[in-house]
Coordinates of C-alpha atoms and ligand atoms in Angstrom, one line a residue:
M1 CA -4.9 96.2 93.0
D2 CA -2.1 94.3 94.8
Q3 CA -3.0 96.1 98.0
V4 CA -6.6 95.0 97.7
I5 CA -5.7 91.3 97.1
D6 CA -3.2 91.5 100.0
F7 CA -5.9 93.1 102.1
F8 CA -8.3 90.2 101.7
I9 CA -5.6 87.5 101.9
R10 CA -4.5 88.9 105.3
L11 CA -8.0 89.9 106.4
L12 CA -7.7 88.4 109.8
G13 CA -3.9 89.1 110.2
T14 CA -2.8 91.0 113.2
E15 CA 1.0 91.1 112.7
S16 CA 1.2 94.7 111.4
W17 CA -0.2 96.4 114.6
P18 CA 0.1 96.0 118.4
P19 CA -3.1 95.4 120.4
R20 CA -4.7 98.7 121.2
W21 CA -3.8 98.4 124.9
H22 CA -0.2 98.9 123.8
C23 CA -0.9 101.6 121.3
G24 CA -0.7 105.0 123.1
A25 CA -0.9 105.5 126.9
W26 CA -4.2 104.1 128.1
T27 CA -5.0 104.2 131.8
D28 CA -7.0 101.2 133.0
F29 CA -10.0 103.4 133.7
H30 CA -9.9 105.0 130.2
G31 CA -9.4 101.7 128.4
W32 CA -12.1 99.8 130.3
L33 CA -14.5 102.7 129.9
Y34 CA -14.0 102.5 126.2
I35 CA -14.3 98.7 126.1
I36 CA -17.3 98.4 128.4
S37 CA -19.1 101.2 126.5
D38 CA -18.4 99.6 123.1
L39 CA -19.6 96.2 124.4
G40 CA -22.7 97.8 125.9
I41 CA -23.6 99.5 122.6
W42 CA -22.9 96.2 120.7
G43 CA -25.1 94.3 123.2
A44 CA -28.0 96.7 122.7
Y45 CA -27.5 96.8 118.9
F46 CA -27.7 93.1 118.9
I47 CA -30.9 92.8 120.9
I48 CA -32.8 95.6 119.1
P49 CA -32.7 93.7 115.7
L50 CA -33.8 90.5 117.5
L51 CA -36.8 92.4 119.0
I52 CA -37.7 93.9 115.6
F53 CA -37.4 90.4 114.0
N54 CA -39.7 89.0 116.7
F55 CA -42.1 91.8 116.1
L56 CA -42.0 91.2 112.3
S57 CA -42.6 87.5 112.7
K58 CA -45.7 88.0 114.9
K59 CA -47.3 91.0 113.2
E60 CA -48.7 90.2 109.8
G61 CA -49.5 92.6 107.0
L62 CA -47.1 95.3 108.1
P63 CA -46.5 98.0 105.5
L64 CA -43.0 99.0 104.3
L65 CA -41.5 95.6 105.3
R66 CA -38.3 96.1 103.3
V67 CA -37.5 99.1 105.5
F68 CA -37.7 97.0 108.6
W69 CA -35.2 94.5 107.2
L70 CA -32.8 97.2 106.2
F71 CA -33.0 98.7 109.7
I72 CA -32.2 95.2 111.2
A73 CA -29.1 95.0 109.0
F74 CA -28.1 98.6 109.7
I75 CA -28.3 98.2 113.5
L76 CA -26.6 94.8 113.5
F77 CA -23.6 96.2 111.5
C78 CA -23.4 99.4 113.6
G79 CA -23.2 97.1 116.6
L80 CA -20.5 95.0 115.0
T81 CA -18.2 98.0 114.5
H82 CA -18.4 98.7 118.3
F83 CA -17.8 95.0 119.0
I84 CA -14.6 94.9 116.9
D85 CA -13.5 98.2 118.4
A86 CA -13.7 96.5 121.9
I87 CA -11.8 93.4 120.9
I88 CA -9.1 95.3 119.0
F89 CA -7.7 96.1 122.5
W90 CA -6.4 92.5 122.6
W91 CA -6.8 91.3 118.9
P92 CA -5.7 94.1 116.4
A93 CA -7.6 92.8 113.3
Y94 CA -7.7 96.3 111.7
R95 CA -8.3 94.9 108.2
L96 CA -11.5 93.1 109.4
S97 CA -12.5 96.3 111.3
A98 CA -12.1 98.3 108.1
L99 CA -14.2 95.8 106.1
I100 CA -17.0 95.8 108.7
R101 CA -17.0 99.6 108.7
F102 CA -17.1 99.7 104.9
V103 CA -20.1 97.3 104.9
T104 CA -21.8 99.4 107.6
A105 CA -21.3 102.5 105.6
M106 CA -22.9 100.9 102.5
I107 CA -25.9 99.7 104.5
S108 CA -26.2 103.1 106.3
W109 CA -26.4 104.9 103.0
A110 CA -28.8 102.3 101.5
T111 CA -31.0 103.0 104.5
V112 CA -30.7 106.8 103.9
F113 CA -31.8 106.4 100.2
M114 CA -34.5 104.0 101.1
L115 CA -35.9 106.4 103.8
I116 CA -35.9 109.3 101.3
K117 CA -37.7 107.1 98.8
I118 CA -40.4 105.8 101.1
L119 CA -41.0 109.1 102.9
P120 CA -44.1 110.1 100.7
E121 CA -45.5 106.6 101.1
A122 CA -44.8 106.7 104.9
L123 CA -46.5 110.0 105.2
K124 CA -49.7 108.5 103.8
L125 CA -49.8 105.9 106.6
K126 CA -52.5 106.6 109.1
T127 CA -51.8 107.1 112.8
S128 CA -54.0 105.0 115.1
A129 CA -56.1 108.2 115.9
E130 CA -56.7 108.6 112.2
F131 CA -57.6 104.9 111.9
E132 CA -60.0 105.2 114.7
A133 CA -61.7 108.3 113.1
E134 CA -61.9 106.4 109.8
L135 CA -63.4 103.4 111.5
L136 CA -66.0 105.6 113.2
R137 CA -66.8 107.3 109.9
R138 CA -67.2 103.9 108.2
E139 CA -69.3 102.5 111.0
K140 CA -71.6 105.6 110.7
I141 CA -71.9 105.1 106.9
E142 CA -72.6 101.4 107.4
K143 CA -75.3 102.1 110.0
E144 CA -76.9 104.7 107.7
F145 CA -76.8 102.2 104.8
L146 CA -78.3 99.4 106.9
E147 CA -81.1 101.8 108.1
A148 CA -81.8 102.9 104.5
Q149 CA -81.8 99.2 103.4
A150 CA -84.2 98.3 106.1
L151 CA -86.5 101.1 105.0
I152 CA -86.4 100.0 101.4
V153 CA -87.1 96.4 102.4
N154 CA -90.0 97.6 104.6
N155 CA -91.4 99.8 101.8
S156 CA -91.1 97.2 99.2
K157 CA -92.9 94.7 101.5
Q158 CA -95.7 97.2 102.0
L159 CA -95.8 97.8 98.3
E160 CA -96.0 94.1 97.6
L161 CA -98.8 93.7 100.1
K162 CA -100.7 96.6 98.5
N163 CA -100.2 95.1 95.1
K164 CA -101.5 91.8 96.2
E165 CA -104.5 93.5 97.8
L166 CA -105.1 95.3 94.6
E167 CA -104.8 92.2 92.5
Q168 CA -107.2 90.4 94.8
F169 CA -109.6 93.2 94.6
A170 CA -109.5 93.2 90.8
F171 CA -109.9 89.4 90.8
I172 CA -112.9 89.4 93.2
A173 CA -114.5 92.4 91.5
S174 CA -114.2 90.9 88.0
H175 CA -115.3 87.5 89.2
D176 CA -118.4 89.1 90.8
L177 CA -119.1 91.2 87.7
Q178 CA -119.2 88.1 85.5
E179 CA -122.6 87.1 86.8
P180 CA -124.6 90.4 86.1
V181 CA -123.0 90.6 82.7
R182 CA -124.0 87.1 81.9
T183 CA -127.6 87.9 83.1
V184 CA -127.8 91.0 81.1
T185 CA -126.5 89.2 78.0
S186 CA -129.1 86.4 78.4
L187 CA -131.9 88.9 79.0
M188 CA -130.9 90.9 75.9
K189 CA -130.8 87.7 73.9
I190 CA -134.3 86.7 75.1
L191 CA -135.5 90.2 74.4
Q192 CA -134.0 90.0 70.9
E193 CA -135.7 86.6 70.3
E194 CA -139.1 87.6 71.7
T195 CA -139.4 90.9 69.9
K196 CA -137.9 89.8 66.6
E197 CA -141.2 90.6 64.8
T198 CA -142.3 93.7 66.7
L199 CA -139.2 95.8 67.2
T200 CA -138.5 98.7 64.8
D201 CA -135.1 98.6 62.9
E202 CA -133.7 101.3 65.1
A203 CA -134.7 99.5 68.3
S204 CA -133.3 96.3 67.0
Q205 CA -130.0 98.1 66.3
Y206 CA -129.9 99.3 69.9
V207 CA -130.3 95.7 71.1
D208 CA -127.5 94.6 68.8
L209 CA -125.3 97.3 70.2
A210 CA -126.2 96.5 73.7
L211 CA -125.3 92.8 73.0
Q212 CA -121.9 93.8 71.5
T213 CA -121.2 96.0 74.5
T214 CA -121.9 93.2 77.0
E215 CA -119.8 90.9 74.9
R216 CA -116.9 93.5 75.1
M217 CA -117.5 93.8 78.8
K218 CA -117.3 90.0 79.2
N219 CA -114.0 90.0 77.3
L220 CA -112.6 92.8 79.5
I221 CA -113.7 91.0 82.7
N222 CA -112.2 87.7 81.4
G223 CA -109.0 89.5 80.6
L224 CA -108.9 91.0 84.1
L225 CA -109.5 87.5 85.6
D226 CA -106.7 86.0 83.5
Y227 CA -104.4 88.9 84.6
G228 CA -105.1 88.1 88.2
R229 CA -104.5 84.4 87.6
I230 CA -101.1 84.8 86.0
G231 CA -98.5 83.1 88.1
K232 CA -101.0 81.4 90.4
D233 CA -100.2 77.6 91.0
R234 CA -97.2 78.0 88.8
A235 CA -94.4 75.5 88.5
L236 CA -91.1 75.9 86.7
S237 CA -90.2 73.3 84.1
N238 CA -88.0 72.9 81.1
V239 CA -89.8 74.3 78.0
D240 CA -88.7 73.5 74.5
C241 CA -89.5 76.9 72.9
D242 CA -89.5 75.3 69.4
E243 CA -92.3 72.9 70.4
L244 CA -94.1 75.7 72.2
I245 CA -94.0 78.0 69.1
K246 CA -95.2 75.2 66.9
S247 CA -98.3 74.7 69.1
V248 CA -99.0 78.4 69.1
F249 CA -98.8 78.4 65.2
E250 CA -101.3 75.5 65.1
D251 CA -103.7 77.5 67.3
L252 CA -103.3 80.6 65.1
Q253 CA -103.6 78.7 61.8
V254 CA -106.8 80.4 60.7
K255 CA -105.5 83.9 61.5
I256 CA -102.2 83.2 59.7
K257 CA -104.1 81.9 56.6
E258 CA -106.5 84.8 56.6
T259 CA -103.7 87.4 56.7
N260 CA -101.3 85.4 54.5
A261 CA -98.7 86.1 57.2
R262 CA -95.2 84.7 56.7
I263 CA -93.6 83.7 60.0
E264 CA -89.9 82.7 60.3
A265 CA -88.6 81.3 63.5
E266 CA -84.9 80.5 64.1
K267 CA -83.9 77.5 66.3
L268 CA -85.1 78.4 69.8
P269 CA -83.6 77.1 73.0
E270 CA -85.0 74.9 75.7
I271 CA -85.3 77.1 78.8
L272 CA -86.5 76.8 82.4
A273 CA -89.8 78.7 82.6
Y274 CA -93.5 78.7 83.6
P275 CA -94.9 76.9 80.5
T276 CA -98.5 78.1 80.5
E277 CA -97.4 81.7 81.0
L278 CA -94.6 81.5 78.4
R279 CA -97.0 80.2 75.9
L280 CA -99.4 83.0 76.5
L281 CA -96.6 85.5 76.1
F282 CA -95.5 84.2 72.7
Q283 CA -99.1 83.9 71.6
N284 CA -99.9 87.6 72.6
L285 CA -96.8 88.9 70.8
I286 CA -97.4 86.9 67.7
V287 CA -101.1 87.7 67.6
N288 CA -100.2 91.5 67.9
A289 CA -97.6 91.2 65.2
I290 CA -100.2 89.8 62.8
K291 CA -103.0 92.1 64.0
F292 CA -101.2 95.4 63.8
M293 CA -100.2 94.8 60.1
N294 CA -99.9 97.6 57.6
P295 CA -103.0 97.5 55.4
G296 CA -102.4 95.8 52.1
V297 CA -98.9 94.6 53.1
Q298 CA -98.2 90.9 53.7
P299 CA -97.3 90.5 57.4
K300 CA -93.7 89.3 57.8
I301 CA -92.7 88.1 61.3
S302 CA -89.4 86.8 62.6
I303 CA -88.7 85.1 65.9
K304 CA -85.2 84.9 67.2
A305 CA -83.3 84.1 70.5
V306 CA -79.9 85.4 71.5
N307 CA -77.8 83.5 74.1
R308 CA -76.5 86.2 76.5
I309 CA -74.2 85.4 79.4
D310 CA -76.9 85.1 82.1
E311 CA -80.1 85.3 80.1
W312 CA -81.9 84.4 76.9
E313 CA -83.0 87.4 74.8
F314 CA -85.9 86.8 72.5
K315 CA -87.1 89.1 69.8
I316 CA -90.3 89.1 67.7
S317 CA -90.2 91.5 64.8
D318 CA -92.9 92.5 62.4
N319 CA -93.3 94.9 59.5
G320 CA -96.6 96.3 60.8
I321 CA -97.8 99.8 61.7
G322 CA -95.2 100.4 64.3
I323 CA -95.4 102.5 67.5
E324 CA -94.5 106.1 68.2
D325 CA -91.6 106.5 70.7
R326 CA -93.8 108.3 73.2
F327 CA -96.1 105.3 73.5
K328 CA -93.4 102.7 74.1
D329 CA -94.0 102.4 77.8
K330 CA -97.7 103.2 77.9
I331 CA -98.6 100.1 75.8
F332 CA -97.5 97.8 78.6
I333 CA -100.1 99.3 81.0
I334 CA -103.3 97.4 81.4
F335 CA -106.3 98.7 79.2
Q336 CA -104.0 101.2 77.4
R337 CA -104.6 101.0 73.6
L338 CA -103.5 103.3 70.9
H339 CA -106.3 102.6 68.5
S340 CA -110.1 102.5 68.5
K341 CA -111.7 99.1 68.6
K342 CA -113.0 99.8 65.2
A343 CA -109.5 100.1 63.7
F344 CA -108.1 97.1 65.6
E345 CA -110.1 94.8 67.8
G346 CA -108.7 94.2 71.3
T347 CA -109.0 94.9 75.0
G348 CA -105.6 96.5 75.8
I349 CA -104.7 93.6 78.2
G350 CA -102.3 91.5 76.1
L351 CA -99.1 93.4 76.7
A352 CA -99.9 94.0 80.4
H353 CA -100.1 90.2 80.5
C354 CA -96.8 89.9 78.8
K355 CA -95.1 92.3 81.2
K356 CA -96.5 90.5 84.2
I357 CA -95.3 87.1 82.8
I358 CA -91.9 88.5 82.2
E359 CA -91.6 90.0 85.6
L360 CA -92.7 86.6 87.0
H361 CA -89.6 85.2 85.3
G362 CA -87.4 88.1 86.6
G363 CA -86.8 89.4 83.0
R364 CA -87.5 92.5 81.1
I365 CA -89.7 93.4 78.1
W366 CA -89.3 96.4 75.8
V367 CA -90.1 97.5 72.3
E368 CA -88.2 99.2 69.5
S369 CA -90.1 100.5 66.6
I370 CA -90.3 102.7 63.5
P371 CA -93.8 103.9 62.8
N372 CA -95.2 102.5 59.5
E373 CA -92.1 100.2 59.2
G374 CA -92.5 97.7 62.0
S375 CA -91.8 96.8 65.6
T376 CA -89.5 94.5 67.5
F377 CA -90.6 93.3 70.9
F378 CA -87.7 92.1 73.0
F379 CA -88.0 90.1 76.2
S380 CA -85.3 88.5 78.3
I381 CA -85.5 85.4 80.5
P382 CA -82.7 84.9 83.1
K383 CA -81.0 81.6 83.1
L384 CA -81.4 81.5 86.8
I385 CA -85.0 82.0 87.8
A386 CA -86.0 82.6 91.5
N387 CA -88.9 80.3 92.1
G388 CA -91.4 82.3 94.2
N389 CA -92.7 79.1 95.8
S390 CA -89.5 77.8 97.1
N391 CA -87.2 80.8 97.0
Q392 CA -84.6 78.7 95.3
L393 CA -82.6 79.5 92.2
H394 CA -83.0 77.1 89.3
P395 CA -80.6 77.0 86.4
A396 CA -82.1 77.5 82.9
H397 CA -80.3 75.9 79.9
Ligands
ADP401 P1 -104.6 95.0 72.4 O1 -103.9 94.2 71.4 O2 -105.8 94.3 72.9 O3 -105.0 96.4 71.9 P2 -102.2 95.0 73.8 O4 -102.0 95.2 75.3 O5 -101.8 93.7 73.3 O6 -103.7 95.2 73.6 O7 -101.5 96.1 73.1 C1 -101.6 97.5 73.5 C2 -101.4 98.4 72.3 O8 -100.0 98.3 71.9 C3 -102.2 98.0 71.1 O9 -103.5 98.6 71.2 C4 -101.4 98.6 70.0 O10 -101.7 100.0 69.8 C5 -99.9 98.5 70.5 N1 -99.3 97.3 69.9 C6 -99.1 96.1 70.5 N2 -98.4 95.3 69.6 C7 -98.1 96.0 68.5 C8 -97.4 95.7 67.3 N3 -96.8 94.6 67.1 N4 -97.3 96.7 66.4 C9 -97.9 97.9 66.6 N5 -98.6 98.3 67.7 C10 -98.7 97.3 68.7

């Protein structure tokens, strides 16, 4: 221990040894070759870390940065051992020389361990050729992706156009059909009036049937016309669903009383929506919930809204006849009905309307049901609705 303390106290001391020139028999040539070579190595070992440092300061995001720093220290200290070897020819600071060699040894082994440790990581680094190949691969994938995307956009535009054409056709056809149906109905009514006394019972039944059929046709045509109108001249506004539901109940008062239906609605939110369409949606679902009741059972209907992160989810449950699993998608298709009009009056348009209205709001509609126990119709309305007129997003509350 005394030796160690003495070593550090006399670290720069030179009294114990002669300068190296006087130690042994150096010729001038031999001595200077030694000195110049050591200084040359030190000079290079001093400049290399500077160049690495310069590189590090200019190049951002380099991997394995700690290895670079260790290399800088390693090269600097190696250089320092050569520098001290050269000056020892005049200044025999052998203690300082030993200390520098000791530090150099430590740093050298730290570098060895670090290199062993990072070798697997370093092997994963890509060469520039590998980078280029990867880049080319990604460019190819990106190109293919953009082409596929363009194709999808193009196809969906064509689909949209075809849908519009189809809707227009349905609208014009149903509009034009209104007139002949009206005429037939009027003529049948005149016929019924004029032949009241002369027609046989059987013939009179036929006239009644014909009138009922034209009435049904009129309803179908009106339904089609309404379907085509959904979303036309629309404008988003804040809708208080509580108020909206109240006004639907008022309109359905007679039906509710007739069926003795019990309807419970939880507090509903104020949302951004297309008011006329939203009203029609609630009305259709509530009317269905009352209409498709189990015979002899008091209809019980509940209306709820759940606040999800980016949408409102509404549900309208009933204790009616329910729907079999296999029909859960079919019922949303226009004119698709599961019952004869004798069993349940209707046109098969209501749920198609609902689906179209929900799609207009960018939401979803679906049903869960147990036959003979009841159904729950769910629909979601996003809190951000893309307004088709302005292509802007509007926040819903
Ligand atoms: P409509 O009521 O005129 O028949 P909808 O499009 O409203 O037409 O409904 C389509 C079909 O879906 C109905 O005929 C009925 O079979 C079924 N449906 C709709 N709502 C309910 C309900 N709440 N419970 C049971 N079945 C239903």
